[in-house]
């Protein structure tokens, strides 16, 4: 199955921690197209798990996203984007530059996210936080069109995610 998006899109991945956002982004998009909140955290604090760096990391993320959109470049935001405020900022940036906001939602079951989180070498997030993210992501799916996303692709299990062949840019 292919994903069809406009050539100039702001692709916002939405998913709990360990849902597989970074893995999917790397499979479908060029490295330089992906702006990740973890990479931004690392750039401002030397530690991609440093939650104290969140504010500065997102300032950097928004700056880089805005710069790319102003320059007419498709951009992918790799962050949880589980909260409506986080997405609103991104939709506003897309609108400012007449770029299409597109959402790719990894609405995977809590069991999978929690299992993967447990097995990760790079990061282990408390179960309650993952559970909270999963609830937010489930809720998000319903209102994304109203929030301004022009296209919404939602996946509810790993099989659906693995069936994504490629992104077709029209
Ligand atoms: P975070 O929000 O913490 O950055 P994430 O959504 O980016 O998490 P990933 O880092 O992509 O999640 O994946 C989390 C774990 O799940 C990794 O160990 C990865 O190998 C595994 N994983 C991701 N996608 C798949 C997949 N399609 N099949 C099997 N394992 C996967
Ligand atoms: Mg990631």
Tab-separated table of N, CA and C and ligand atoms in Angstrom:
chain	number	residue	atom	x	y	z
A	1	UNK	N	0.842	-1.199	0.000
A	1	UNK	CA	0.000	0.000	0.000
A	1	UNK	C	0.880	1.254	0.000
A	2	UNK	N	0.522	2.203	-0.860
A	2	UNK	CA	1.283	3.447	-0.922
A	2	UNK	C	0.563	4.557	-0.166
A	3	UNK	N	1.342	5.525	0.294
A	3	UNK	CA	0.776	6.741	0.868
A	3	UNK	C	0.925	7.820	-0.199
A	4	UNK	N	-0.159	8.525	-0.505
A	4	UNK	CA	-0.058	9.620	-1.487
A	4	UNK	C	-0.133	10.955	-0.758
A	5	UNK	N	0.871	11.786	-0.979
A	5	UNK	CA	0.864	13.102	-0.333
A	5	UNK	C	1.267	14.166	-1.351
A	6	UNK	N	0.866	15.411	-1.122
A	6	UNK	CA	1.320	16.477	-2.016
A	6	UNK	C	2.843	16.637	-1.925
A	7	UNK	N	3.434	17.108	-3.036
A	7	UNK	CA	4.900	17.279	-3.103
A	7	UNK	C	5.421	18.123	-1.960
A	8	UNK	N	4.682	19.184	-1.658
A	8	UNK	CA	5.119	20.049	-0.561
A	8	UNK	C	4.202	19.837	0.642
A	9	UNK	N	4.612	18.909	1.486
A	9	UNK	CA	3.819	18.569	2.676
A	9	UNK	C	4.657	18.770	3.926
A	10	UNK	N	3.949	19.038	5.021
A	10	UNK	CA	4.570	18.913	6.338
A	10	UNK	C	3.968	17.644	6.933
A	11	UNK	N	4.779	16.601	6.994
A	11	UNK	CA	4.296	15.309	7.481
A	11	UNK	C	4.537	15.237	8.986
A	12	UNK	N	3.458	15.089	9.732
A	12	UNK	CA	3.566	15.017	11.189
A	12	UNK	C	3.274	13.576	11.609
A	13	UNK	N	4.298	12.924	12.145
A	13	UNK	CA	4.086	11.577	12.687
A	13	UNK	C	3.444	11.731	14.052
A	14	UNK	N	2.490	10.896	14.350
A	14	UNK	CA	1.829	10.951	15.657
A	14	UNK	C	1.842	9.532	16.223
A	15	UNK	N	2.431	9.376	17.395
A	15	UNK	CA	2.468	8.035	17.976
A	15	UNK	C	3.155	8.042	19.322
A	16	UNK	N	2.758	7.095	20.147
A	16	UNK	CA	3.371	6.955	21.471
A	16	UNK	C	4.854	6.640	21.326
A	17	UNK	N	5.576	6.799	22.394
A	17	UNK	CA	6.965	6.374	22.407
A	17	UNK	C	7.020	4.871	22.134
A	18	UNK	N	7.932	4.478	21.283
A	18	UNK	CA	8.116	3.080	20.857
A	18	UNK	C	7.051	2.570	19.887
A	19	UNK	N	6.214	3.455	19.375
A	19	UNK	CA	5.235	3.038	18.364
A	19	UNK	C	5.925	2.732	17.030
A	20	UNK	N	7.136	3.257	16.860
A	20	UNK	CA	7.870	2.971	15.619
A	20	UNK	C	7.969	4.156	14.674
A	21	UNK	N	7.835	5.369	15.196
A	21	UNK	CA	7.859	6.573	14.341
A	21	UNK	C	9.207	6.749	13.642
A	22	UNK	N	10.288	6.678	14.419
A	22	UNK	CA	11.611	6.925	13.834
A	22	UNK	C	11.964	5.832	12.824
A	23	UNK	N	11.592	4.606	13.154
A	23	UNK	CA	11.866	3.484	12.250
A	23	UNK	C	11.125	3.685	10.923
A	24	UNK	N	9.853	4.065	10.999
A	24	UNK	CA	9.056	4.266	9.781
A	24	UNK	C	9.574	5.472	8.994
A	25	UNK	N	9.900	6.546	9.707
A	25	UNK	CA	10.387	7.755	9.019
A	25	UNK	C	11.658	7.439	8.222
A	26	UNK	N	12.548	6.691	8.851
A	26	UNK	CA	13.813	6.339	8.174
A	26	UNK	C	13.556	5.468	6.948
A	27	UNK	N	12.526	4.642	7.027
A	27	UNK	CA	12.234	3.748	5.898
A	27	UNK	C	11.612	4.516	4.726
A	28	UNK	N	10.850	5.566	5.005
A	28	UNK	CA	10.066	6.207	3.937
A	28	UNK	C	10.634	7.526	3.422
A	29	UNK	N	11.446	8.202	4.224
A	29	UNK	CA	11.881	9.550	3.854
A	29	UNK	C	13.411	9.675	3.893
A	30	UNK	N	13.885	10.739	3.224
A	30	UNK	CA	15.328	11.007	3.246
A	30	UNK	C	15.726	11.482	4.639
A	31	UNK	N	16.939	11.168	5.043
A	31	UNK	CA	17.430	11.587	6.371
A	31	UNK	C	17.271	13.088	6.589
A	32	UNK	N	17.595	13.852	5.540
A	32	UNK	CA	17.586	15.311	5.688
A	32	UNK	C	16.161	15.875	5.762
A	33	UNK	N	15.179	15.066	5.398
A	33	UNK	CA	13.787	15.544	5.464
A	33	UNK	C	13.207	15.396	6.871
A	34	UNK	N	13.875	14.602	7.691
A	34	UNK	CA	13.317	14.254	9.009
A	34	UNK	C	13.891	15.158	10.094
A	35	UNK	N	13.007	15.872	10.777
A	35	UNK	CA	13.419	16.686	11.920
A	35	UNK	C	12.886	15.978	13.162
A	36	UNK	N	13.805	15.513	13.994
A	36	UNK	CA	13.354	14.720	15.141
A	36	UNK	C	13.589	15.455	16.453
A	37	UNK	N	12.613	15.333	17.345
A	37	UNK	CA	12.735	16.022	18.635
A	37	UNK	C	13.901	15.439	19.435
A	38	UNK	N	14.167	14.150	19.248
A	38	UNK	CA	15.295	13.548	19.976
A	38	UNK	C	16.623	14.101	19.484
A	39	UNK	N	16.748	14.243	18.178
A	39	UNK	CA	17.989	14.817	17.634
A	39	UNK	C	18.150	16.250	18.140
A	40	UNK	N	17.037	16.983	18.209
A	40	UNK	CA	17.113	18.368	18.707
A	40	UNK	C	17.504	18.395	20.183
A	41	UNK	N	16.940	17.479	20.967
A	41	UNK	CA	17.335	17.372	22.388
A	41	UNK	C	18.830	17.132	22.498
A	42	UNK	N	19.325	16.214	21.667
A	42	UNK	CA	20.760	15.902	21.704
A	42	UNK	C	21.584	17.130	21.324
A	43	UNK	N	21.117	17.875	20.340
A	43	UNK	CA	21.896	19.034	19.873
A	43	UNK	C	21.993	20.136	20.917
A	44	UNK	N	20.963	20.254	21.767
A	44	UNK	CA	21.024	21.330	22.768
A	44	UNK	C	21.457	20.840	24.156
A	45	UNK	N	21.671	19.530	24.314
A	45	UNK	CA	22.023	19.051	25.662
A	45	UNK	C	23.009	17.877	25.686
A	46	UNK	N	23.416	17.398	24.496
A	46	UNK	CA	24.284	16.209	24.391
A	46	UNK	C	23.603	14.924	24.854
A	47	UNK	N	22.278	14.979	25.051
A	47	UNK	CA	21.614	13.777	25.556
A	47	UNK	C	20.183	13.746	25.011
A	48	UNK	N	19.911	12.788	24.140
A	48	UNK	CA	18.580	12.798	23.504
A	48	UNK	C	17.457	12.359	24.450
A	49	UNK	N	17.828	11.931	25.643
A	49	UNK	CA	16.802	11.582	26.635
A	49	UNK	C	16.613	12.664	27.693
A	50	UNK	N	17.264	13.799	27.513
A	50	UNK	CA	17.212	14.856	28.535
A	50	UNK	C	15.906	15.648	28.439
A	51	UNK	N	14.977	15.346	29.347
A	51	UNK	CA	13.667	15.987	29.300
A	51	UNK	C	13.734	17.462	29.726
A	52	UNK	N	14.772	17.828	30.483
A	52	UNK	CA	14.935	19.240	30.858
A	52	UNK	C	15.216	20.116	29.639
A	53	UNK	N	15.633	19.493	28.565
A	53	UNK	CA	15.985	20.260	27.366
A	53	UNK	C	14.800	20.413	26.420
A	54	UNK	N	13.626	19.976	26.849
A	54	UNK	CA	12.481	19.927	25.931
A	54	UNK	C	12.154	21.286	25.313
A	55	UNK	N	12.120	22.335	26.136
A	55	UNK	CA	11.713	23.643	25.615
A	55	UNK	C	12.691	24.120	24.527
A	56	UNK	N	13.984	24.071	24.843
A	56	UNK	CA	14.987	24.489	23.859
A	56	UNK	C	14.965	23.575	22.628
A	57	UNK	N	14.766	22.289	22.873
A	57	UNK	CA	14.763	21.340	21.750
A	57	UNK	C	13.629	21.664	20.783
A	58	UNK	N	12.466	21.994	21.310
A	58	UNK	CA	11.335	22.279	20.420
A	58	UNK	C	11.460	23.653	19.750
A	59	UNK	N	12.128	24.588	20.416
A	59	UNK	CA	12.401	25.866	19.728
A	59	UNK	C	13.263	25.608	18.500
A	60	UNK	N	14.268	24.765	18.691
A	60	UNK	CA	15.150	24.416	17.575
A	60	UNK	C	14.367	23.662	16.499
A	61	UNK	N	13.538	22.718	16.932
A	61	UNK	CA	12.738	21.935	15.982
A	61	UNK	C	11.845	22.863	15.146
A	62	UNK	N	11.158	23.787	15.828
A	62	UNK	CA	10.250	24.682	15.090
A	62	UNK	C	11.029	25.596	14.157
A	63	UNK	N	12.191	26.031	14.602
A	63	UNK	CA	13.025	26.884	13.743
A	63	UNK	C	13.429	26.125	12.472
A	64	UNK	N	13.853	24.892	12.648
A	64	UNK	CA	14.299	24.115	11.480
A	64	UNK	C	13.125	23.796	10.560
A	65	UNK	N	11.986	23.453	11.150
A	65	UNK	CA	10.801	23.175	10.330
A	65	UNK	C	10.429	24.427	9.549
A	66	UNK	N	10.381	25.566	10.245
A	66	UNK	CA	9.980	26.802	9.564
A	66	UNK	C	10.952	27.155	8.436
A	67	UNK	N	12.239	27.005	8.700
A	67	UNK	CA	13.239	27.321	7.673
A	67	UNK	C	13.036	26.448	6.430
A	68	UNK	N	12.828	25.166	6.654
A	68	UNK	CA	12.639	24.262	5.521
A	68	UNK	C	11.354	24.590	4.751
A	69	UNK	N	10.275	24.878	5.478
A	69	UNK	CA	9.006	25.177	4.788
A	69	UNK	C	9.131	26.468	3.992
A	70	UNK	N	9.792	27.455	4.583
A	70	UNK	CA	9.999	28.726	3.869
A	70	UNK	C	10.787	28.490	2.589
A	71	UNK	N	11.677	27.501	2.616
A	71	UNK	CA	12.490	27.187	1.447
A	71	UNK	C	11.810	26.200	0.503
A	72	UNK	N	10.572	25.833	0.827
A	72	UNK	CA	9.806	24.966	-0.072
A	72	UNK	C	10.224	23.509	-0.044
A	73	UNK	N	10.613	23.022	1.127
A	73	UNK	CA	11.066	21.635	1.229
A	73	UNK	C	10.099	20.780	2.052
A	74	UNK	N	9.762	19.620	1.503
A	74	UNK	CA	8.959	18.667	2.275
A	74	UNK	C	9.693	18.345	3.575
A	75	UNK	N	8.932	18.299	4.652
A	75	UNK	CA	9.540	18.101	5.963
A	75	UNK	C	8.709	17.108	6.770
A	76	UNK	N	9.424	16.268	7.518
A	76	UNK	CA	8.774	15.254	8.358
A	76	UNK	C	9.139	15.542	9.807
A	77	UNK	N	8.137	15.652	10.665
A	77	UNK	CA	8.413	15.887	12.082
A	77	UNK	C	8.296	14.562	12.837
A	78	UNK	N	9.434	14.130	13.384
A	78	UNK	CA	9.470	12.888	14.155
A	78	UNK	C	9.496	13.230	15.645
A	79	UNK	N	8.296	13.350	16.201
A	79	UNK	CA	8.115	13.592	17.638
A	79	UNK	C	6.797	12.904	17.979
A	80	UNK	N	6.471	12.771	19.251
A	80	UNK	CA	5.211	12.071	19.547
A	80	UNK	C	3.999	12.852	19.013
A	81	UNK	N	4.048	14.188	19.094
A	81	UNK	CA	2.930	15.044	18.648
A	81	UNK	C	1.580	14.519	19.137
A	82	UNK	N	1.576	14.035	20.364
A	82	UNK	CA	0.360	13.432	20.914
A	82	UNK	C	-0.601	14.490	21.450
A	83	UNK	N	-0.065	15.652	21.817
A	83	UNK	CA	-0.933	16.687	22.403
A	83	UNK	C	-1.364	17.682	21.333
A	84	UNK	N	-2.578	18.144	21.456
A	84	UNK	CA	-3.152	19.049	20.455
A	84	UNK	C	-2.315	20.329	20.310
A	85	UNK	N	-1.752	20.837	21.394
A	85	UNK	CA	-0.941	22.070	21.334
A	85	UNK	C	0.292	21.862	20.449
A	86	UNK	N	0.897	20.677	20.560
A	86	UNK	CA	2.106	20.397	19.762
A	86	UNK	C	1.758	20.391	18.271
A	87	UNK	N	0.610	19.804	17.970
A	87	UNK	CA	0.216	19.721	16.559
A	87	UNK	C	-0.228	21.083	16.033
A	88	UNK	N	-0.893	21.873	16.880
A	88	UNK	CA	-1.404	23.177	16.429
A	88	UNK	C	-0.262	24.066	15.958
A	89	UNK	N	0.844	24.039	16.673
A	89	UNK	CA	2.012	24.848	16.298
A	89	UNK	C	2.508	24.443	14.902
A	90	UNK	N	2.518	23.138	14.647
A	90	UNK	CA	3.016	22.634	13.361
A	90	UNK	C	2.046	22.968	12.228
A	91	UNK	N	0.742	22.819	12.510
A	91	UNK	CA	-0.266	23.153	11.489
A	91	UNK	C	-0.169	24.645	11.155
A	92	UNK	N	0.036	25.478	12.174
A	92	UNK	CA	0.144	26.924	11.940
A	92	UNK	C	1.351	27.240	11.056
A	93	UNK	N	2.465	26.567	11.301
A	93	UNK	CA	3.651	26.790	10.460
A	93	UNK	C	3.373	26.369	9.019
A	94	UNK	N	2.714	25.235	8.849
A	94	UNK	CA	2.397	24.763	7.495
A	94	UNK	C	1.514	25.788	6.778
A	95	UNK	N	0.507	26.287	7.478
A	95	UNK	CA	-0.418	27.243	6.850
A	95	UNK	C	0.307	28.513	6.453
A	96	UNK	N	1.214	28.969	7.322
A	96	UNK	CA	1.955	30.206	7.056
A	96	UNK	C	2.688	30.142	5.708
A	97	UNK	N	3.148	28.942	5.353
A	97	UNK	CA	3.933	28.789	4.117
A	97	UNK	C	3.146	28.047	3.028
A	98	UNK	N	1.837	27.947	3.185
A	98	UNK	CA	0.978	27.286	2.185
A	98	UNK	C	1.436	25.861	1.889
A	99	UNK	N	1.813	25.166	2.945
A	99	UNK	CA	2.255	23.774	2.841
A	99	UNK	C	1.128	22.891	3.380
A	100	UNK	N	0.958	21.707	2.781
A	100	UNK	CA	-0.118	20.807	3.219
A	100	UNK	C	0.260	20.063	4.499
A	101	UNK	N	-0.516	20.228	5.563
A	101	UNK	CA	-0.238	19.415	6.751
A	101	UNK	C	-0.830	18.007	6.576
A	102	UNK	N	0.023	17.010	6.757
A	102	UNK	CA	-0.382	15.613	6.601
A	102	UNK	C	-0.051	14.881	7.902
A	103	UNK	N	-0.970	14.037	8.369
A	103	UNK	CA	-0.709	13.284	9.596
A	103	UNK	C	-0.546	11.799	9.291
A	104	UNK	N	0.481	11.209	9.859
A	104	UNK	CA	0.624	9.748	9.830
A	104	UNK	C	0.544	9.278	11.276
A	105	UNK	N	-0.542	8.585	11.579
A	105	UNK	CA	-0.815	8.219	12.971
A	105	UNK	C	-0.481	6.751	13.204
A	106	UNK	N	0.435	6.502	14.128
A	106	UNK	CA	0.743	5.127	14.525
A	106	UNK	C	-0.025	4.837	15.814
A	107	UNK	N	-1.254	4.431	15.619
A	107	UNK	CA	-2.177	4.179	16.733
A	107	UNK	C	-2.080	2.699	17.111
A	108	UNK	N	-0.915	2.318	17.618
A	108	UNK	CA	-0.664	0.911	17.916
A	108	UNK	C	-1.100	0.556	19.338
A	109	UNK	N	-1.438	-0.702	19.560
A	109	UNK	CA	-1.880	-1.112	20.902
A	109	UNK	C	-0.803	-0.861	21.959
A	110	UNK	N	-1.266	-0.539	23.152
A	110	UNK	CA	-0.351	-0.281	24.274
A	110	UNK	C	0.607	-1.450	24.499
A	111	UNK	N	0.079	-2.669	24.346
A	111	UNK	CA	0.893	-3.864	24.613
A	111	UNK	C	2.184	-3.845	23.772
A	112	UNK	N	2.035	-3.527	22.499
A	112	UNK	CA	3.200	-3.523	21.601
A	112	UNK	C	4.178	-2.416	21.998
A	113	UNK	N	3.648	-1.211	22.235
A	113	UNK	CA	4.521	-0.090	22.588
A	113	UNK	C	5.278	-0.394	23.879
A	114	UNK	N	4.555	-0.952	24.858
A	114	UNK	CA	5.177	-1.228	26.155
A	114	UNK	C	6.233	-2.325	26.019
A	115	UNK	N	5.934	-3.351	25.251
A	115	UNK	CA	6.902	-4.449	25.048
A	115	UNK	C	8.170	-3.935	24.388
A	116	UNK	N	7.980	-3.152	23.339
A	116	UNK	CA	9.150	-2.631	22.623
A	116	UNK	C	9.953	-1.699	23.508
A	117	UNK	N	9.240	-0.886	24.278
A	117	UNK	CA	9.904	0.047	25.184
A	117	UNK	C	10.781	-0.730	26.168
A	118	UNK	N	10.248	-1.834	26.678
A	118	UNK	CA	11.002	-2.646	27.646
A	118	UNK	C	12.272	-3.206	27.050
A	119	UNK	N	12.181	-3.539	25.761
A	119	UNK	CA	13.320	-4.204	25.120
A	119	UNK	C	14.356	-3.225	24.573
A	120	UNK	N	14.051	-1.942	24.632
A	120	UNK	CA	14.965	-0.974	24.010
A	120	UNK	C	16.239	-0.783	24.820
A	121	UNK	N	17.337	-0.669	24.091
A	121	UNK	CA	18.626	-0.440	24.747
A	121	UNK	C	18.835	1.055	24.983
A	122	UNK	N	18.254	1.881	24.102
A	122	UNK	CA	18.552	3.323	24.137
A	122	UNK	C	17.653	4.093	25.102
A	123	UNK	N	16.503	3.504	25.497
A	123	UNK	CA	15.531	4.297	26.248
A	123	UNK	C	14.502	3.384	26.887
A	124	UNK	N	14.182	3.601	28.167
A	124	UNK	CA	13.066	2.872	28.778
A	124	UNK	C	12.207	3.879	29.516
A	125	UNK	N	11.028	4.089	28.995
A	125	UNK	CA	10.123	5.091	29.545
A	125	UNK	C	9.149	4.380	30.497
A	126	UNK	N	8.780	4.990	31.634
A	126	UNK	CA	7.842	4.327	32.543
A	126	UNK	C	6.536	3.937	31.835
A	127	UNK	N	6.008	2.782	32.198
A	127	UNK	CA	4.800	2.237	31.566
A	127	UNK	C	3.648	3.247	31.561
A	128	UNK	N	3.476	3.964	32.680
A	128	UNK	CA	2.343	4.903	32.803
A	128	UNK	C	2.419	6.003	31.738
A	129	UNK	N	3.645	6.422	31.443
A	129	UNK	CA	3.800	7.495	30.442
A	129	UNK	C	3.433	6.970	29.055
A	130	UNK	N	3.862	5.766	28.757
A	130	UNK	CA	3.499	5.154	27.464
A	130	UNK	C	1.975	5.000	27.388
A	131	UNK	N	1.374	4.541	28.475
A	131	UNK	CA	-0.084	4.337	28.496
A	131	UNK	C	-0.804	5.663	28.243
A	132	UNK	N	-0.299	6.720	28.852
A	132	UNK	CA	-0.886	8.044	28.671
A	132	UNK	C	-0.779	8.494	27.206
A	133	UNK	N	0.391	8.271	26.615
A	133	UNK	CA	0.589	8.615	25.198
A	133	UNK	C	-0.388	7.842	24.312
A	134	UNK	N	-0.517	6.553	24.586
A	134	UNK	CA	-1.384	5.712	23.746
A	134	UNK	C	-2.825	6.235	23.796
A	135	UNK	N	-3.274	6.634	24.987
A	135	UNK	CA	-4.627	7.185	25.127
A	135	UNK	C	-4.763	8.480	24.329
A	136	UNK	N	-3.759	9.353	24.443
A	136	UNK	CA	-3.807	10.623	23.700
A	136	UNK	C	-3.847	10.394	22.188
A	137	UNK	N	-3.048	9.431	21.731
A	137	UNK	CA	-2.983	9.154	20.288
A	137	UNK	C	-4.324	8.608	19.783
A	138	UNK	N	-4.925	7.726	20.557
A	138	UNK	CA	-6.250	7.182	20.184
A	138	UNK	C	-7.253	8.313	20.015
A	139	UNK	N	-7.226	9.229	20.979
A	139	UNK	CA	-8.158	10.359	20.972
A	139	UNK	C	-7.865	11.301	19.804
A	140	UNK	N	-6.591	11.500	19.508
A	140	UNK	CA	-6.171	12.451	18.473
A	140	UNK	C	-6.762	12.091	17.119
A	141	UNK	N	-6.745	10.807	16.812
A	141	UNK	CA	-7.148	10.324	15.500
A	141	UNK	C	-8.461	10.899	15.008
A	142	UNK	N	-9.391	11.120	15.928
A	142	UNK	CA	-10.741	11.526	15.513
A	142	UNK	C	-10.816	12.963	15.012
A	143	UNK	N	-9.946	13.832	15.519
A	143	UNK	CA	-10.130	15.263	15.253
A	143	UNK	C	-9.085	15.894	14.349
A	144	UNK	N	-8.252	15.076	13.748
A	144	UNK	CA	-7.114	15.658	13.024
A	144	UNK	C	-7.541	16.511	11.834
A	145	UNK	N	-8.622	16.103	11.156
A	145	UNK	CA	-9.107	16.895	10.014
A	145	UNK	C	-9.548	18.273	10.495
A	146	UNK	N	-10.266	18.285	11.613
A	146	UNK	CA	-10.717	19.580	12.173
A	146	UNK	C	-9.540	20.440	12.611
A	147	UNK	N	-8.455	19.798	13.024
A	147	UNK	CA	-7.261	20.550	13.436
A	147	UNK	C	-6.533	21.160	12.239
A	148	UNK	N	-6.902	20.745	11.032
A	148	UNK	CA	-6.297	21.348	9.849
A	148	UNK	C	-5.470	20.402	9.001
A	149	UNK	N	-5.362	19.130	9.411
A	149	UNK	CA	-4.608	18.180	8.587
A	149	UNK	C	-5.426	17.836	7.348
A	150	UNK	N	-4.825	17.996	6.180
A	150	UNK	CA	-5.562	17.779	4.929
A	150	UNK	C	-5.663	16.300	4.609
A	151	UNK	N	-4.639	15.553	4.973
A	151	UNK	CA	-4.722	14.097	4.786
A	151	UNK	C	-4.286	13.414	6.081
A	152	UNK	N	-5.000	12.357	6.402
A	152	UNK	CA	-4.711	11.628	7.638
A	152	UNK	C	-4.591	10.137	7.289
A	153	UNK	N	-3.458	9.567	7.633
A	153	UNK	CA	-3.246	8.130	7.438
A	153	UNK	C	-3.086	7.509	8.819
A	154	UNK	N	-4.006	6.622	9.160
A	154	UNK	CA	-3.960	6.058	10.508
A	154	UNK	C	-3.764	4.547	10.435
A	155	UNK	N	-2.848	4.047	11.262
A	155	UNK	CA	-2.542	2.612	11.282
A	155	UNK	C	-2.750	2.075	12.677
A	156	UNK	N	-3.487	0.956	12.754
A	156	UNK	CA	-3.871	0.444	14.078
A	156	UNK	C	-3.111	-0.796	14.505
A	157	UNK	N	-2.325	-1.362	13.598
A	157	UNK	CA	-1.482	-2.500	14.016
A	157	UNK	C	-0.225	-2.539	13.165
A	158	UNK	N	0.715	-3.363	13.610
A	158	UNK	CA	2.019	-3.387	12.949
A	158	UNK	C	1.928	-3.881	11.516
A	159	UNK	N	0.993	-4.807	11.282
A	159	UNK	CA	0.857	-5.356	9.933
A	159	UNK	C	0.512	-4.235	8.943
A	160	UNK	N	-0.413	-3.357	9.354
A	160	UNK	CA	-0.778	-2.229	8.481
A	160	UNK	C	0.431	-1.329	8.232
A	161	UNK	N	1.224	-1.098	9.266
A	161	UNK	CA	2.412	-0.234	9.118
A	161	UNK	C	3.413	-0.894	8.165
A	162	UNK	N	3.613	-2.193	8.350
A	162	UNK	CA	4.589	-2.901	7.507
A	162	UNK	C	4.134	-2.980	6.048
A	163	UNK	N	2.814	-2.825	5.821
A	163	UNK	CA	2.293	-2.854	4.452
A	163	UNK	C	2.496	-1.555	3.687
A	164	UNK	N	2.928	-0.512	4.371
A	164	UNK	CA	3.195	0.746	3.654
A	164	UNK	C	4.428	0.509	2.785
A	165	UNK	N	4.233	0.609	1.474
A	165	UNK	CA	5.341	0.325	0.558
A	165	UNK	C	6.222	1.549	0.361
A	166	UNK	N	5.572	2.650	-0.010
A	166	UNK	CA	6.349	3.860	-0.269
A	166	UNK	C	5.444	5.075	-0.230
A	167	UNK	N	6.087	6.232	-0.224
A	167	UNK	CA	5.318	7.478	-0.220
A	167	UNK	C	5.360	8.053	-1.624
A	168	UNK	N	4.176	8.219	-2.193
A	168	UNK	CA	4.076	8.762	-3.547
A	168	UNK	C	3.774	10.249	-3.454
A	169	UNK	N	4.627	11.064	-4.060
A	169	UNK	CA	4.471	12.528	-3.958
A	169	UNK	C	3.836	13.063	-5.230
A	170	UNK	N	2.634	13.614	-5.128
A	170	UNK	CA	1.939	14.026	-6.354
A	170	UNK	C	2.040	15.529	-6.598
B	1	LIG	P1	10.287	7.325	20.495
B	1	LIG	O1	9.047	8.170	20.573
B	1	LIG	O2	10.734	6.872	21.858
B	1	LIG	O3	11.369	7.968	19.702
B	1	LIG	P2	9.575	5.710	18.214
B	1	LIG	O4	8.112	5.812	17.975
B	1	LIG	O5	10.462	6.536	17.370
B	1	LIG	O6	9.868	5.940	19.767
B	1	LIG	P3	11.193	3.539	17.275
B	1	LIG	O7	12.463	4.005	17.874
B	1	LIG	O8	11.045	3.659	15.805
B	1	LIG	O9	9.947	4.178	18.039
B	1	LIG	O10	10.952	2.004	17.627
B	1	LIG	C1	10.947	1.542	18.977
B	1	LIG	C2	11.397	0.109	19.026
B	1	LIG	O11	10.486	-0.691	18.311
B	1	LIG	C3	12.769	-0.098	18.404
B	1	LIG	O12	13.510	-0.984	19.211
B	1	LIG	C4	12.461	-0.702	17.054
B	1	LIG	O13	13.463	-1.573	16.642
B	1	LIG	C5	11.144	-1.417	17.288
B	1	LIG	N1	10.351	-1.361	16.044
B	1	LIG	C6	9.959	-0.244	15.410
B	1	LIG	N2	9.292	-0.530	14.261
B	1	LIG	C7	9.285	-1.872	14.198
B	1	LIG	C8	8.766	-2.803	13.262
B	1	LIG	N3	8.148	-2.409	12.141
B	1	LIG	N4	8.903	-4.114	13.520
B	1	LIG	C9	9.547	-4.533	14.625
B	1	LIG	N5	10.081	-3.712	15.546
B	1	LIG	C10	9.957	-2.407	15.345
B	2	LIG	MG1	11.861	8.010	17.806
